[in-house]
CSV table of C-alpha atoms in Angstrom, one decimal:
chain,number,residue,atom,x,y,z
J,1,MET,CA,148.1,199.8,117.8
J,2,ALA,CA,151.2,201.8,116.9
J,3,GLU,CA,154.3,201.5,119.1
J,4,GLY,CA,154.5,204.1,121.9
J,5,ARG,CA,150.7,204.8,121.8
J,6,TYR,CA,148.5,203.7,124.6
J,7,GLU,CA,144.7,203.3,124.2
J,8,GLU,CA,142.3,202.8,127.1
J,9,PRO,CA,140.9,199.3,127.1
J,10,GLN,CA,137.2,198.5,127.3
J,11,PHE,CA,135.9,195.3,128.7
J,12,THR,CA,132.3,194.3,128.0
J,13,SER,CA,132.0,190.6,128.6
J,14,GLU,CA,133.1,187.7,130.8
J,15,ARG,CA,136.5,186.3,130.2
J,16,ILE,CA,136.5,183.1,128.1
J,17,VAL,CA,139.8,182.0,129.6
J,18,THR,CA,138.7,182.2,133.2
J,19,ALA,CA,139.1,178.9,135.1
J,20,SER,CA,135.9,179.5,137.1
J,21,ALA,CA,132.5,178.3,136.0
J,22,ASP,CA,128.9,179.3,136.6
J,23,ASP,CA,125.9,176.9,137.0
J,24,VAL,CA,125.2,177.0,133.2
J,25,GLU,CA,128.7,176.0,132.3
J,26,ARG,CA,128.8,173.3,135.0
J,27,ALA,CA,125.7,171.8,133.4
J,28,ALA,CA,127.5,171.7,130.1
J,29,GLU,CA,130.5,170.2,131.7
J,30,ALA,CA,128.5,167.4,133.2
J,31,ALA,CA,128.1,165.6,129.8
J,32,LEU,CA,131.9,165.7,129.3
J,33,ARG,CA,133.0,164.4,132.7
J,34,PRO,CA,134.7,161.0,132.8
J,35,LYS,CA,132.8,158.5,135.0
J,36,ARG,CA,135.7,156.1,135.8
J,37,LEU,CA,139.2,156.6,136.9
J,38,ASP,CA,140.7,154.9,133.8
J,39,GLU,CA,138.8,157.5,131.7
J,40,PHE,CA,140.3,160.4,133.5
J,41,VAL,CA,143.0,162.1,131.4
J,42,GLY,CA,146.2,163.6,132.9
J,43,GLN,CA,147.4,163.8,136.6
J,44,PRO,CA,149.1,160.4,136.4
J,45,VAL,CA,150.6,160.5,139.9
J,46,VAL,CA,147.4,161.5,141.6
J,47,ARG,CA,145.4,159.0,139.5
J,48,ASP,CA,147.7,156.1,140.3
J,49,GLN,CA,147.8,156.9,144.0
J,50,LEU,CA,144.0,157.3,144.2
J,51,SER,CA,143.5,154.1,142.4
J,52,LEU,CA,145.5,152.2,145.0
J,53,VAL,CA,143.6,153.8,147.8
J,54,LEU,CA,140.2,152.9,146.3
J,55,GLN,CA,141.2,149.3,145.3
J,56,ALA,CA,142.5,148.6,148.8
J,57,ALA,CA,139.3,149.9,150.4
J,58,LEU,CA,137.1,147.8,148.1
J,59,ALA,CA,139.2,144.7,148.9
J,60,ARG,CA,138.7,145.3,152.6
J,61,GLY,CA,135.0,146.1,152.2
J,62,ALA,CA,135.5,149.3,154.1
J,63,ALA,CA,135.2,153.0,153.5
J,64,PRO,CA,138.5,154.5,152.2
J,65,ASP,CA,140.4,157.3,154.0
J,66,HIS,CA,139.2,160.8,153.6
J,67,VAL,CA,140.6,162.5,150.5
J,68,LEU,CA,141.8,166.1,150.1
J,69,LEU,CA,142.2,167.4,146.5
J,70,SER,CA,144.0,170.7,146.1
J,71,GLY,CA,145.0,172.8,143.1
J,72,PRO,CA,143.9,175.7,140.8
J,73,PRO,CA,140.3,175.8,139.6
J,74,GLY,CA,139.3,173.9,136.5
J,75,LEU,CA,141.7,170.9,136.8
J,76,GLY,CA,139.2,168.2,137.8
J,77,LYS,CA,138.7,168.2,141.6
J,78,THR,CA,134.9,167.9,141.3
J,79,THR,CA,135.2,165.3,138.6
J,80,LEU,CA,137.6,163.2,140.8
J,81,ALA,CA,135.1,163.4,143.7
J,82,MET,CA,132.4,162.0,141.4
J,83,ILE,CA,134.7,159.3,140.1
J,84,ILE,CA,135.5,158.2,143.7
J,85,ALA,CA,131.8,157.7,144.4
J,86,GLY,CA,131.4,155.9,141.1
J,87,GLU,CA,134.4,153.6,141.8
J,88,LEU,CA,133.0,152.7,145.2
J,89,GLY,CA,129.6,152.1,143.8
J,90,THR,CA,128.0,154.6,146.2
J,91,SER,CA,126.2,157.9,146.1
J,92,LEU,CA,127.7,161.4,146.3
J,93,ARG,CA,126.5,164.2,148.6
J,94,VAL,CA,127.6,167.6,147.4
J,95,THR,CA,128.0,170.8,149.4
J,96,SER,CA,130.4,173.6,149.8
J,97,GLY,CA,132.3,175.5,152.5
J,98,PRO,CA,130.4,178.8,152.0
J,99,ALA,CA,127.0,177.0,152.2
J,100,ILE,CA,127.8,175.7,155.7
J,101,GLN,CA,128.0,178.7,158.0
J,102,HIS,CA,126.8,177.0,161.2
J,103,ALA,CA,127.6,173.7,163.0
J,104,GLY,CA,124.0,172.8,162.8
J,105,ASP,CA,124.0,173.0,159.0
J,106,LEU,CA,126.8,170.4,158.9
J,107,ALA,CA,125.3,168.2,161.6
J,108,ALA,CA,122.1,168.0,159.5
J,109,VAL,CA,124.1,166.8,156.5
J,110,LEU,CA,126.2,164.4,158.4
J,111,SER,CA,123.3,162.8,160.3
J,112,SER,CA,121.6,162.0,157.0
J,113,LEU,CA,124.5,160.1,155.5
J,114,GLU,CA,124.2,156.4,154.9
J,115,GLU,CA,127.0,153.9,155.3
J,116,GLY,CA,129.8,154.2,152.7
J,117,GLU,CA,128.5,157.4,151.2
J,118,VAL,CA,130.9,160.1,149.9
J,119,LEU,CA,130.5,163.6,151.1
J,120,PHE,CA,132.1,166.2,148.8
J,121,ILE,CA,132.8,169.6,150.3
J,122,ASP,CA,134.0,172.1,147.7
J,123,GLU,CA,136.0,175.1,148.8
J,124,ILE,CA,136.5,173.4,152.2
J,125,HIS,CA,138.9,176.1,153.3
J,126,ARG,CA,135.9,178.4,153.6
J,127,LEU,CA,134.1,176.4,156.2
J,128,ALA,CA,133.0,178.4,159.3
J,129,ARG,CA,135.1,177.6,162.4
J,130,PRO,CA,132.3,176.0,164.4
J,131,ALA,CA,131.5,173.7,161.5
J,132,GLU,CA,135.3,172.8,161.2
J,133,GLU,CA,135.4,171.7,164.8
J,134,LEU,CA,132.3,169.5,164.3
J,135,LEU,CA,133.9,168.0,161.2
J,136,TYR,CA,137.1,167.1,163.1
J,137,VAL,CA,135.1,164.7,165.4
J,138,ALA,CA,132.9,163.4,162.6
J,139,MET,CA,135.9,162.5,160.4
J,140,GLU,CA,137.9,160.8,163.1
J,141,ASP,CA,135.3,159.2,165.4
J,142,PHE,CA,132.3,159.0,163.1
J,143,ARG,CA,130.0,160.8,165.5
J,144,VAL,CA,128.5,164.2,166.1
J,145,ASP,CA,127.7,165.8,169.5
J,146,VAL,CA,124.2,167.2,169.5
J,147,ILE,CA,123.9,170.1,172.1
J,148,VAL,CA,120.6,170.0,174.0
J,149,GLY,CA,119.5,172.9,176.0
J,150,LYS,CA,121.2,176.3,176.7
J,151,GLY,CA,123.5,177.8,179.2
J,152,ALA,CA,124.7,175.9,182.3
J,153,GLY,CA,122.0,173.2,181.7
J,154,ALA,CA,123.2,172.4,178.2
J,155,SER,CA,124.4,168.8,177.6
J,156,ALA,CA,126.0,167.1,174.6
J,157,ILE,CA,124.4,163.9,173.3
J,158,PRO,CA,126.8,161.8,171.0
J,159,LEU,CA,125.2,160.6,167.8
J,160,ALA,CA,127.0,157.8,166.1
J,161,LEU,CA,127.5,158.0,162.3
J,162,PRO,CA,127.9,155.2,159.8
J,163,PRO,CA,131.4,155.1,158.2
J,164,PHE,CA,131.6,157.6,155.3
J,165,THR,CA,134.3,159.3,153.2
J,166,VAL,CA,134.8,163.0,153.0
J,167,VAL,CA,136.3,164.4,149.8
J,168,GLY,CA,137.4,168.0,150.3
J,169,ALA,CA,138.4,170.3,147.4
J,170,THR,CA,140.4,173.5,147.8
J,171,THR,CA,142.2,176.0,145.7
J,172,ARG,CA,144.0,177.3,148.8
J,173,SER,CA,145.3,174.4,150.9
J,174,GLY,CA,147.4,176.8,153.0
J,175,LEU,CA,144.2,178.2,154.5
J,176,LEU,CA,143.2,174.8,155.9
J,177,PRO,CA,143.9,174.6,159.7
J,178,ALA,CA,146.4,171.8,160.5
J,179,PRO,CA,143.9,169.8,162.6
J,180,LEU,CA,141.5,169.5,159.6
J,181,ARG,CA,144.3,168.9,157.1
J,182,ASP,CA,145.7,166.1,159.2
J,183,ARG,CA,142.5,164.2,159.2
J,184,PHE,CA,142.7,163.5,155.5
J,185,GLY,CA,144.4,160.1,154.9
J,186,PHE,CA,145.2,161.0,151.3
J,187,THR,CA,146.1,164.3,149.8
J,188,GLY,CA,146.5,164.9,146.1
J,189,HIS,CA,147.6,168.1,144.4
J,190,LEU,CA,146.5,168.6,140.8
J,191,ASP,CA,149.0,170.4,138.5
J,192,PHE,CA,148.3,172.3,135.3
J,193,TYR,CA,148.1,170.1,132.2
J,194,ASP,CA,150.7,169.9,129.5
J,195,ALA,CA,149.7,170.4,125.8
J,196,ALA,CA,149.7,166.7,125.0
J,197,ASP,CA,147.2,165.8,127.8
J,198,LEU,CA,145.0,168.7,126.9
J,199,GLU,CA,144.9,167.5,123.3
J,200,ARG,CA,143.6,164.1,124.6
J,201,VAL,CA,141.0,165.9,126.8
J,202,ILE,CA,139.8,168.0,123.8
J,203,LEU,CA,139.7,165.0,121.4
J,204,ARG,CA,137.7,163.0,123.9
J,205,SER,CA,135.3,165.9,124.5
J,206,ALA,CA,134.8,166.4,120.7
J,207,GLY,CA,133.8,162.7,120.4
J,208,LEU,CA,131.3,163.1,123.2
J,209,LEU,CA,129.9,166.3,121.6
J,210,GLY,CA,129.5,164.4,118.3
J,211,VAL,CA,131.8,166.6,116.3
J,212,GLU,CA,134.8,165.6,114.1
J,213,LEU,CA,137.9,167.6,115.3
J,214,GLN,CA,141.1,167.5,113.4
J,215,HIS,CA,144.3,166.9,115.4
J,216,ALA,CA,145.8,170.2,114.2
J,217,ALA,CA,142.8,172.1,115.6
J,218,ALA,CA,143.0,170.2,118.9
J,219,HIS,CA,146.7,171.1,119.2
J,220,GLU,CA,145.8,174.8,118.5
J,221,ILE,CA,143.1,174.9,121.1
J,222,ALA,CA,145.3,173.1,123.7
J,223,GLY,CA,148.0,175.7,123.2
J,224,ARG,CA,145.6,178.5,124.1
J,225,SER,CA,144.0,176.8,127.1
J,226,ARG,CA,146.3,177.8,129.9
J,227,GLY,CA,146.9,174.2,131.0
J,228,THR,CA,143.3,174.0,132.2
J,229,PRO,CA,140.8,171.4,130.9
J,230,ARG,CA,137.8,173.6,131.8
J,231,ILE,CA,139.1,176.3,129.5
J,232,ALA,CA,140.0,173.8,126.8
J,233,ASN,CA,136.4,172.4,126.8
J,234,ARG,CA,135.0,175.9,126.7
J,235,LEU,CA,137.2,176.9,123.8
J,236,LEU,CA,136.2,173.7,122.0
J,237,ARG,CA,132.5,174.6,122.3
J,238,ARG,CA,133.2,178.1,120.9
J,239,VAL,CA,135.1,176.6,117.9
J,240,ARG,CA,132.2,174.3,117.3
J,241,ASP,CA,129.8,177.3,117.4
J,242,TRP,CA,131.9,179.2,114.9
J,243,ALA,CA,132.2,176.2,112.5
J,244,GLN,CA,128.5,175.7,112.6
J,245,VAL,CA,127.5,179.3,112.1
J,246,ARG,CA,130.3,180.9,110.1
J,247,GLY,CA,132.2,177.9,108.7
J,248,ASP,CA,131.4,174.8,106.8
J,249,GLY,CA,130.9,172.7,109.9
J,250,ARG,CA,134.4,171.3,109.9
J,251,LEU,CA,136.5,171.8,113.0
J,252,ASP,CA,139.9,172.2,111.3
J,253,LEU,CA,142.9,174.4,112.1
J,254,ALA,CA,141.5,177.3,110.1
J,255,ALA,CA,138.2,177.2,112.0
J,256,ALA,CA,140.0,177.0,115.4
J,257,ARG,CA,142.2,180.0,114.6
J,258,ALA,CA,139.3,182.1,113.2
J,259,ALA,CA,137.0,181.3,116.2
J,260,LEU,CA,139.7,182.1,118.8
J,261,GLU,CA,140.4,185.3,117.0
J,262,VAL,CA,136.8,186.3,117.4
J,263,TYR,CA,137.0,185.6,121.1
J,264,GLU,CA,140.3,187.5,121.3
J,265,VAL,CA,142.4,184.6,122.7
J,266,ASP,CA,145.9,184.8,121.3
J,267,PRO,CA,148.3,181.9,120.6
J,268,VAL,CA,149.6,181.7,124.1
J,269,GLY,CA,146.2,182.0,125.8
J,270,LEU,CA,146.2,185.7,126.7
J,271,ASP,CA,142.9,187.6,126.4
J,272,ARG,CA,142.0,191.3,126.3
J,273,LEU,CA,142.6,191.9,130.0
J,274,ASP,CA,145.9,190.1,130.0
J,275,ARG,CA,147.1,192.1,127.0
J,276,ALA,CA,145.8,195.3,128.5
J,277,VAL,CA,147.9,194.7,131.6
J,278,LEU,CA,151.0,194.1,129.5
J,279,ASP,CA,150.2,197.0,127.2
J,280,ALA,CA,149.8,199.4,130.2
J,281,LEU,CA,153.0,198.2,131.8
J,282,CYS,CA,155.1,198.5,128.6
J,283,ARG,CA,153.6,201.5,126.8
J,284,ARG,CA,152.3,203.7,129.6
J,285,PHE,CA,154.8,202.9,132.3
J,286,GLY,CA,157.9,202.0,130.3
J,287,GLY,CA,158.0,198.5,131.8
J,288,GLY,CA,157.5,199.5,135.4
J,289,PRO,CA,157.7,199.1,138.3
J,290,VAL,CA,154.2,200.2,139.0
J,291,GLY,CA,151.9,199.5,141.9
J,292,LEU,CA,148.9,197.2,141.7
J,293,SER,CA,146.2,199.9,142.3
J,294,THR,CA,147.7,202.2,139.7
J,295,LEU,CA,147.9,199.4,137.2
J,296,ALA,CA,144.3,198.3,137.9
J,297,MET,CA,143.0,201.9,137.5
J,298,THR,CA,144.8,202.2,134.2
J,299,VAL,CA,143.1,199.1,132.8
J,300,GLY,CA,139.7,200.0,134.3
J,301,GLU,CA,139.5,197.0,136.7
J,302,GLU,CA,139.4,196.5,140.4
J,303,PRO,CA,142.8,195.7,142.0
J,304,ASP,CA,141.5,192.3,143.2
J,305,THR,CA,140.5,191.4,139.6
J,306,VAL,CA,144.0,192.2,138.3
J,307,GLU,CA,145.7,190.4,141.2
J,308,THR,CA,143.6,187.2,141.2
J,309,VAL,CA,142.4,186.9,137.6
J,310,ALA,CA,145.0,188.2,135.3
J,311,GLU,CA,148.3,188.3,137.2
J,312,PRO,CA,148.7,184.6,138.2
J,313,TYR,CA,148.9,183.4,134.6
J,314,LEU,CA,151.1,186.4,133.5
J,315,VAL,CA,153.5,185.7,136.4
J,316,ARG,CA,153.5,181.9,135.9
J,317,GLU,CA,154.3,182.3,132.2
J,318,GLY,CA,157.0,184.9,132.8
J,319,PHE,CA,155.4,188.0,131.3
J,320,VAL,CA,155.2,189.9,134.6
J,321,ALA,CA,157.4,189.9,137.6
J,322,ARG,CA,156.6,191.1,141.1
J,323,THR,CA,159.3,193.2,142.8
J,324,PRO,CA,159.5,195.1,146.1
J,325,ARG,CA,158.7,198.3,144.1
J,326,GLY,CA,155.8,197.0,142.0
J,327,ARG,CA,155.0,195.0,138.9
J,328,VAL,CA,157.4,195.0,136.0
J,329,ALA,CA,157.2,193.7,132.5
J,330,THR,CA,159.8,191.1,131.6
J,331,PRO,CA,161.6,191.0,128.2
J,332,LEU,CA,159.1,188.3,127.2
J,333,ALA,CA,156.2,190.7,127.6
J,334,TRP,CA,157.9,193.3,125.3
J,335,GLU,CA,158.5,190.6,122.8
J,336,HIS,CA,154.9,189.3,122.9
J,337,LEU,CA,153.6,192.8,122.2
J,338,GLY,CA,156.1,193.2,119.3
J,339,LEU,CA,157.9,196.0,121.1
J,340,THR,CA,161.6,196.6,121.7
J,341,ALA,CA,162.5,196.7,125.4
J,342,PRO,CA,164.4,199.8,126.3
J,343,THR,CA,167.9,199.4,127.6
J,344,GLY,CA,168.0,198.6,131.3
J,345,VAL,CA,164.3,197.5,131.4
J,346,PRO,CA,163.6,196.6,135.1
J,347,GLY,CA,162.2,193.3,134.2
J,348,ALA,CA,165.5,192.2,132.7
J,349,THR,CA,167.5,193.1,135.9
J,350,ALA,CA,168.6,190.0,137.7
J,351,GLY,CA,167.9,189.7,141.4
J,352,THR,CA,164.7,191.8,141.4
J,353,LEU,CA,162.3,189.3,140.0
J,354,PHE,CA,159.7,187.1,141.7
J,355,GLU,CA,159.4,189.0,145.0
J,356,ASP,CA,156.0,188.9,146.7
J,357,THR,CA,156.2,192.1,148.7
J,358,ASP,CA,155.7,194.7,146.0
J,359,VAL,CA,154.9,198.0,147.8
J,360,GLU,CA,155.5,200.7,145.3
J,361,ALA,CA,158.2,203.1,146.5
J,362,GLY,CA,156.9,206.4,147.7
J,363,ASN,CA,153.3,205.3,147.7
J,364,GLN,CA,152.3,203.2,150.7
J,365,GLY,CA,148.7,202.9,149.4
J,366,GLU,CA,149.8,200.7,146.5
J,367,ARG,CA,150.0,196.9,146.9
């Protein structure tokens, strides 16, 4: 694309660098998940702390404290929940916040638990309020109060529960009410992975998939995986596909680069949507500032998609800044597109970066 010319982007498929996963991908991930804590790569602080909690519980012969795992999607919260159950030698019950909309739904799950079982609640921040209040008592006193009757004649019958452990996972720990958060004896926050740990994840996964992956190729895939193991494993599978169909079967550096070019993932992990946002900011709006709704309309996406899917990584990596007047492209964005930033580009102005209240001046409808 020539400098100064803007072309309307077209998006026709799901993003390969999204950290979310559907049921099909979760099934593919199951074969790659570590089963024990010492097999889990990365997150050394959380891994060490969790190991201490589990070993102490096993030594006492008691259920460990309830565990809350927070962090962005794709970093291993579900895997750690499965590992906790495996380390304790017990079974794992799996549910999610959106699936429990009534207190009775949760009461049915809790009353069927056996002693020492692990209950994993994904997206626990999305629990309905009545279910939350029931969970408070269950986690602290190991009982549920069953309501019998209606109106003035209703009465609560306490039902004792065997000791169990709740493992909650959330991508938005700030939405958890304080009474629920305080009932977790251990809280671990998972951070994005560095390239070295991602390489180890990729090489381990390649071995489980039965393919020979060169270290240079693993390094290349790791650099484009946005610090997220789920994305790294997904890109590995696509490189394997390319090597089998279009290559000679070897997963070397050339195969990795060719495959990721087909899927339009560039050397820093940006895909078509990411580059379209940067392209619109720089070419069409001269670097900004521009409001979220206008930017989303320009790239042909919903504002929520741009704000929650593309923007977090662009802001985290320093390509886009949020200011009181709107989004602006930083000098790094201009450099990445191979463009020369104009003199006085807003993204280069100190003191205006990294603000969260970015209502565009003169247009109160923008976010």
